[in-house]
Amino acid sequence: MAQQALLSPEAVIEEFNKNGVTHVVYLPDSETNWMYQLMQADHTLDLIPVSREGESIAIAAGLIAGGKKPVVLIQNTGMLESGDSIRGIAKDCQMPVVMLVGYRGWTRHGPTPDSAARYTEPTLRAWEVPYYLIEHDEDASRITAAFDDAARSSGPVAVLVGDEYHGFNR
Amino acid sequence: MINQVDLMAVVEKHRNNGVVVPTMTGSRGWNAVSNNKDRDIPLGGAMGKASSFALGVALAQPDLKVFVFDGDGSLLMNLGTLVTVAEKAPKNFYHFVLENGVYAVTGGQPIPGVDKLSFAGMAKEAGYAAAYEFDDLEDFASRADEVLEAEGPVFICFKTTPEIQNEPIGLRPASGVKPTRVAIKDLMADLGV
């Protein structure tokens, strides 16, 4: 029997639309191709592909300064690469950048051998970036909570996408 | 070789109501000539990301020209930006690089590739609509109308004289440059967003 996705891309995009997202600044990760196909079909979203993830935080901050509402969509490995942009632009300039971060290596089933997963949450805590975890469609409203949190705190907020749309952690 | 403040004075005459994003030593130079500081974003944090921030502003405000004063060492930290900018191809985006061949703020150590690489060549091959290089201010000034009216993204490399800072940071005079977070708030208020 085919696996059913626990977190559907449709639910994520519905949250983007609900929050008035105008631009998605992204670098694809290995599990999210469905998501990109749907985003391309959604003409309310302007997609901005980047060459390296650190650019995405600065581009999103520029979009906010120009009056738009972006979301960043990257993998945790790229989030780790983006540290100086998160520090020097999103945190220091008080920019409400919401980042959806594919949680590569995350699992509910015992220890993970993937250092990308092991470093993700400790790094966010060290950077003082609040974060939420989403795995199921029922969790999708946490994306709205992240936008509210970012606006309230004038700073970056991460949403960790624990199951990367495939349901392989069931 | 071009003096950066003299160059910036020429650009200021052409900026009209455009947004200007200088970085590193360029922020200090621009601060000396700017006549519209509510539309200046001196980007101090995250070296290399001035062009990325400026790209976001340009995409958000397509009817406004956005000028970025990048450094050569800064651009080397974020070379992928050339491809990212060219992919979105904002017509209102003007990317200046002040090529002085050194890391000026750390005492003047040479950048990698000095005298070997061509920034304008890389921008052109990345897909910018136009790319120029100037080592003479009069040459640029006589063509500024043409260059700054061209449809973007436009890349312009200026060969500039290094303004090397070699005092310990704590002994350097205050720059007088507005903090980036304050500049962003001022810009948003000025744009009414």
Coordinates of C-alpha atoms in Angstrom, one line a residue:
Chain A
M1 CA 0.0 0.0 0.0
A2 CA 1.3 3.4 -1.0
Q3 CA 2.4 5.6 1.9
Q4 CA 0.1 8.6 2.6
A5 CA 1.9 11.8 3.3
L6 CA 1.5 13.0 6.9
L7 CA 2.3 16.6 6.0
S8 CA 0.9 17.5 2.6
P9 CA 2.4 20.3 0.5
E10 CA -1.1 21.6 0.0
A11 CA -1.5 22.2 3.7
V12 CA 1.8 24.1 3.8
I13 CA 0.9 26.3 0.8
E14 CA -2.5 27.0 2.3
E15 CA -0.7 28.4 5.3
F16 CA 1.5 30.5 3.1
N17 CA -1.6 31.9 1.4
K18 CA -3.4 32.4 4.7
N19 CA -0.4 34.5 5.9
G20 CA -0.2 36.6 2.7
V21 CA 3.1 35.2 1.6
T22 CA 4.3 37.0 -1.6
H23 CA 7.7 35.4 -2.2
V24 CA 9.3 32.0 -1.5
V25 CA 13.1 32.3 -1.4
Y26 CA 14.3 28.8 -1.7
L27 CA 17.0 26.2 -2.4
P28 CA 15.5 22.8 -3.1
D29 CA 16.3 19.9 -0.8
S30 CA 16.0 16.3 -1.6
E31 CA 12.5 15.6 -0.3
T32 CA 10.4 18.5 -1.4
N33 CA 9.9 18.3 -5.1
W34 CA 6.1 18.0 -4.8
M35 CA 6.1 21.2 -2.9
Y36 CA 7.9 23.1 -5.7
Q37 CA 5.6 21.8 -8.4
L38 CA 2.6 23.1 -6.4
M39 CA 4.3 26.4 -5.7
Q40 CA 5.1 26.9 -9.4
A41 CA 1.4 26.4 -10.1
D42 CA 0.3 28.9 -7.5
H43 CA 0.5 32.3 -9.2
T44 CA 0.2 34.3 -6.0
L45 CA 3.7 33.1 -5.0
D46 CA 6.8 34.6 -6.6
L47 CA 9.6 32.0 -6.4
I48 CA 13.2 33.2 -5.9
P49 CA 15.8 30.4 -6.3
V50 CA 19.2 31.1 -4.6
S51 CA 22.6 29.7 -5.3
R52 CA 23.5 29.3 -1.6
E53 CA 21.3 29.4 1.4
G54 CA 22.9 32.4 3.1
E55 CA 21.6 34.6 0.4
S56 CA 18.1 33.6 1.2
I57 CA 18.0 35.3 4.6
A58 CA 19.4 38.6 3.1
I59 CA 17.0 38.5 0.1
A60 CA 14.0 37.9 2.5
A61 CA 15.1 40.8 4.6
G62 CA 15.3 43.1 1.6
L63 CA 11.8 42.0 0.5
I64 CA 10.5 42.8 4.0
A65 CA 12.2 46.2 3.8
G66 CA 10.4 46.8 0.5
G67 CA 7.0 45.9 1.9
K68 CA 6.6 42.3 0.9
K69 CA 6.1 39.1 3.0
P70 CA 8.5 36.3 2.1
V71 CA 9.2 32.9 3.5
V72 CA 12.5 31.1 3.3
L73 CA 12.5 27.4 2.3
I74 CA 15.8 25.6 2.8
Q75 CA 17.3 22.4 4.3
N76 CA 18.9 22.3 7.8
T77 CA 22.3 21.9 6.2
G78 CA 21.8 25.2 4.4
M79 CA 20.5 26.8 7.6
L80 CA 23.8 25.9 9.2
E81 CA 25.6 27.6 6.3
S82 CA 23.4 30.7 6.8
G83 CA 24.5 31.4 10.3
D84 CA 26.2 34.8 9.6
S85 CA 23.2 36.0 7.7
I86 CA 20.8 34.9 10.4
R87 CA 23.0 36.7 13.0
G88 CA 24.0 39.8 11.2
I89 CA 20.8 40.5 9.3
A90 CA 17.8 38.7 10.7
K91 CA 18.8 39.0 14.3
D92 CA 20.8 42.2 14.5
C93 CA 18.4 44.1 12.1
Q94 CA 15.3 42.7 13.8
M95 CA 13.8 41.3 10.7
P96 CA 10.8 38.9 11.0
V97 CA 12.2 36.3 8.6
V98 CA 10.3 32.9 8.8
M99 CA 12.3 30.0 7.6
L100 CA 10.9 26.6 6.8
V101 CA 13.7 24.2 7.3
G102 CA 13.8 20.6 6.0
Y103 CA 14.9 18.6 9.0
R104 CA 17.2 16.2 7.2
G105 CA 18.1 13.2 9.4
W106 CA 15.3 13.8 11.9
T107 CA 13.6 10.7 13.3
R108 CA 11.4 9.7 16.1
H109 CA 12.9 6.2 16.1
G110 CA 16.0 6.3 18.2
P111 CA 19.3 8.1 17.6
T112 CA 20.1 9.6 14.2
P113 CA 23.5 9.0 12.6
D114 CA 23.0 12.3 10.7
S115 CA 25.0 15.1 12.2
A116 CA 22.8 17.6 10.3
A117 CA 19.9 16.6 12.5
R118 CA 21.9 16.4 15.7
Y119 CA 23.2 20.0 15.3
T120 CA 20.0 21.6 14.1
E121 CA 18.1 22.3 17.3
P122 CA 21.2 23.0 19.5
T123 CA 22.3 25.5 16.9
L124 CA 18.9 27.3 16.8
R125 CA 19.0 27.5 20.6
A126 CA 22.5 28.9 20.5
W127 CA 21.4 31.5 18.0
E128 CA 18.3 32.3 20.1
V129 CA 16.0 31.6 17.2
P130 CA 12.6 30.2 18.2
Y131 CA 11.4 27.2 16.4
Y132 CA 8.5 24.9 15.8
L133 CA 8.3 21.4 14.5
I134 CA 5.7 20.2 12.0
E135 CA 5.1 16.6 10.9
H136 CA 1.4 16.3 10.1
D137 CA -1.3 18.4 8.4
E138 CA -2.6 19.0 11.9
D139 CA 0.6 20.8 12.8
A140 CA 0.4 23.1 9.8
S141 CA -1.1 25.9 11.8
R142 CA 2.2 26.2 13.5
I143 CA 3.3 28.0 10.4
T144 CA 0.9 30.8 11.2
A145 CA 2.1 30.7 14.8
A146 CA 5.7 31.2 13.4
F147 CA 4.6 34.2 11.4
D148 CA 2.9 35.7 14.4
D149 CA 5.9 35.0 16.6
A150 CA 8.3 36.6 14.1
A151 CA 6.1 39.7 13.9
R152 CA 5.8 40.0 17.6
S153 CA 9.4 39.4 18.4
S154 CA 10.8 41.3 15.3
G155 CA 13.2 38.5 14.6
P156 CA 13.7 35.2 12.7
V157 CA 11.7 32.1 13.5
A158 CA 12.3 28.6 12.2
V159 CA 9.7 25.9 11.3
L160 CA 11.4 22.5 11.2
V161 CA 9.7 20.2 8.7
G162 CA 10.2 16.9 10.4
D163 CA 8.8 14.6 7.9
E164 CA 9.7 16.3 4.7
Y165 CA 6.2 15.6 3.1
H166 CA 6.8 11.8 2.6
G167 CA 5.5 10.3 5.8
F168 CA 8.6 8.1 6.2
N169 CA 8.6 8.5 10.0
R170 CA 5.3 6.8 10.5
Chain B
M1 CA 42.3 54.6 -10.4
I2 CA 39.2 56.2 -9.0
N3 CA 38.6 57.8 -5.7
Q4 CA 35.5 56.2 -4.2
V5 CA 34.0 59.3 -2.7
D6 CA 34.4 61.2 -6.0
L7 CA 32.8 58.3 -7.8
M8 CA 29.9 58.2 -5.3
A9 CA 29.3 61.9 -5.8
V10 CA 28.7 61.2 -9.5
V11 CA 26.3 58.4 -8.7
E12 CA 24.4 60.6 -6.2
K13 CA 23.6 63.0 -9.0
H14 CA 21.8 60.1 -10.8
R15 CA 20.1 58.3 -8.0
N16 CA 17.0 60.4 -7.9
N17 CA 14.7 58.7 -5.4
G18 CA 16.5 55.3 -5.7
V19 CA 17.5 53.1 -2.8
V20 CA 21.3 52.8 -2.2
V21 CA 22.9 49.8 -0.4
P22 CA 26.5 50.4 0.4
T23 CA 28.7 48.0 2.5
M24 CA 32.0 48.0 4.4
T25 CA 34.2 51.0 3.6
G26 CA 31.7 52.0 0.9
S27 CA 29.2 52.8 3.7
R28 CA 31.4 55.5 5.1
G29 CA 32.1 57.0 1.6
W30 CA 28.4 57.0 0.7
N31 CA 27.5 58.6 4.0
A32 CA 29.6 61.6 3.0
V33 CA 27.8 62.3 -0.3
S34 CA 24.2 61.0 0.2
N35 CA 21.4 63.6 0.0
N36 CA 18.6 61.2 0.9
K37 CA 19.7 59.1 3.9
D38 CA 16.1 57.8 4.4
R39 CA 16.7 55.7 1.3
D40 CA 20.2 54.4 2.2
I41 CA 20.7 51.0 3.8
P42 CA 24.4 50.7 4.8
L43 CA 24.6 47.0 5.3
G44 CA 27.1 46.3 8.1
G45 CA 26.3 42.7 9.2
A46 CA 27.0 39.5 7.2
M47 CA 29.8 40.6 4.9
G48 CA 29.0 39.7 1.3
K49 CA 25.2 39.9 1.5
A50 CA 24.6 43.5 0.4
S51 CA 23.7 42.5 -3.1
S52 CA 21.3 39.8 -1.8
F53 CA 19.6 42.3 0.5
A54 CA 19.4 44.8 -2.4
L55 CA 18.0 42.2 -4.7
G56 CA 15.1 41.7 -2.2
V57 CA 14.4 45.4 -2.2
A58 CA 14.6 45.6 -6.0
L59 CA 12.1 42.8 -6.4
A60 CA 9.8 44.3 -3.8
Q61 CA 9.9 47.8 -5.4
P62 CA 10.2 47.3 -9.1
D63 CA 9.5 50.9 -9.9
L64 CA 12.5 52.2 -7.8
K65 CA 16.1 51.9 -8.9
V66 CA 18.2 50.0 -6.4
F67 CA 22.0 50.7 -6.4
V68 CA 24.4 48.5 -4.4
F69 CA 28.0 49.4 -3.7
D70 CA 29.7 46.0 -3.2
G71 CA 33.3 45.5 -2.3
D72 CA 35.6 43.1 -4.2
G73 CA 36.3 41.0 -1.1
S74 CA 32.6 41.1 -0.2
L75 CA 31.6 39.9 -3.6
L76 CA 34.1 37.0 -3.4
M77 CA 32.3 35.9 -0.3
N78 CA 29.0 35.5 -2.2
L79 CA 29.8 35.0 -5.9
G80 CA 26.6 32.9 -6.3
T81 CA 24.7 36.2 -6.0
L82 CA 25.7 37.0 -9.6
V83 CA 23.7 33.9 -10.8
T84 CA 20.8 34.5 -8.4
V85 CA 20.5 38.1 -9.6
A86 CA 20.8 37.2 -13.2
E87 CA 18.1 34.5 -12.8
K88 CA 15.5 37.0 -11.5
A89 CA 16.8 39.8 -13.8
P90 CA 15.4 42.8 -12.1
K91 CA 15.4 45.7 -14.5
N92 CA 15.9 48.2 -11.7
F93 CA 19.1 46.7 -10.2
Y94 CA 22.5 48.4 -10.5
H95 CA 25.4 46.4 -9.0
F96 CA 28.6 48.4 -8.4
V97 CA 31.8 46.8 -7.2
L98 CA 34.6 48.9 -5.8
E99 CA 37.6 46.9 -6.9
N100 CA 40.6 48.0 -4.8
G101 CA 42.3 44.6 -4.7
V102 CA 42.5 44.4 -1.0
Y103 CA 40.7 43.9 2.3
A104 CA 40.8 47.5 3.2
V105 CA 39.2 47.3 6.7
T106 CA 41.6 44.7 7.9
G107 CA 44.8 46.4 6.9
G108 CA 45.1 46.0 3.1
Q109 CA 45.8 42.3 2.6
P110 CA 45.3 41.4 -1.1
I111 CA 42.1 39.5 -2.1
P112 CA 42.5 36.1 -3.8
G113 CA 42.7 36.4 -7.6
V114 CA 43.8 40.0 -7.6
D115 CA 45.1 41.0 -11.1
K116 CA 43.8 37.7 -12.5
L117 CA 40.0 37.7 -12.3
S118 CA 37.5 39.9 -14.0
F119 CA 34.4 40.7 -12.0
A120 CA 32.7 42.3 -15.0
G121 CA 33.5 39.2 -17.0
M122 CA 32.0 37.0 -14.4
A123 CA 28.8 39.1 -14.1
K124 CA 28.4 39.2 -17.9
E125 CA 28.8 35.4 -18.1
A126 CA 26.4 34.9 -15.2
G127 CA 23.7 36.6 -17.3
Y128 CA 23.6 40.3 -16.3
A129 CA 22.0 42.4 -19.0
A130 CA 25.1 44.6 -19.2
A131 CA 28.5 44.7 -17.5
Y132 CA 31.1 47.5 -17.5
E133 CA 34.5 48.3 -16.1
F134 CA 35.9 51.7 -15.5
D135 CA 39.3 52.8 -14.2
D136 CA 38.9 56.5 -15.0
L137 CA 36.2 58.7 -13.4
E138 CA 35.9 61.1 -16.3
D139 CA 35.2 58.2 -18.6
F140 CA 32.4 57.0 -16.3
A141 CA 31.0 60.5 -15.7
S142 CA 30.7 61.1 -19.4
R143 CA 28.8 57.8 -19.9
A144 CA 26.8 57.8 -16.6
D145 CA 23.5 58.8 -18.2
E146 CA 23.8 55.9 -20.7
V147 CA 25.0 53.3 -18.1
L148 CA 22.6 54.2 -15.4
E149 CA 19.6 54.4 -17.7
A150 CA 20.3 51.0 -19.2
E151 CA 17.9 48.2 -18.4
G152 CA 19.1 46.0 -15.5
P153 CA 20.5 44.1 -14.0
V154 CA 23.6 46.2 -14.7
F155 CA 27.0 45.4 -13.3
I156 CA 29.7 48.1 -13.1
C157 CA 33.2 47.4 -11.7
F158 CA 35.2 50.5 -10.7
K159 CA 39.0 50.2 -10.2
T160 CA 39.3 52.3 -7.0
T161 CA 42.1 53.5 -4.8
P162 CA 42.3 51.5 -1.5
E163 CA 41.4 53.4 1.6
I164 CA 43.1 51.1 4.1
Q165 CA 42.3 51.1 7.7
N166 CA 45.0 49.8 9.9
E167 CA 44.4 51.1 13.4
P168 CA 43.0 48.8 16.0
I169 CA 39.3 48.9 15.7
G170 CA 38.8 50.5 19.1
L171 CA 41.0 53.5 18.0
R172 CA 39.2 54.2 14.8
P173 CA 37.0 57.3 14.6
A174 CA 33.3 56.7 14.7
S175 CA 32.0 56.3 11.1
G176 CA 28.8 58.2 11.7
V177 CA 27.0 55.6 9.5
K178 CA 23.5 54.8 10.6
P179 CA 23.0 51.3 12.1
T180 CA 21.4 49.0 9.5
R181 CA 18.3 48.2 11.6
V182 CA 17.6 51.9 12.0
A183 CA 18.2 52.5 8.3
I184 CA 15.7 49.7 7.4
K185 CA 13.0 51.3 9.6
D186 CA 13.6 54.7 8.0
L187 CA 13.4 53.2 4.5
M188 CA 10.1 51.4 5.4
A189 CA 8.6 54.6 6.8
D190 CA 9.7 56.6 3.7
L191 CA 8.3 54.0 1.4
G192 CA 5.1 53.8 3.5
V193 CA 5.2 50.0 3.8

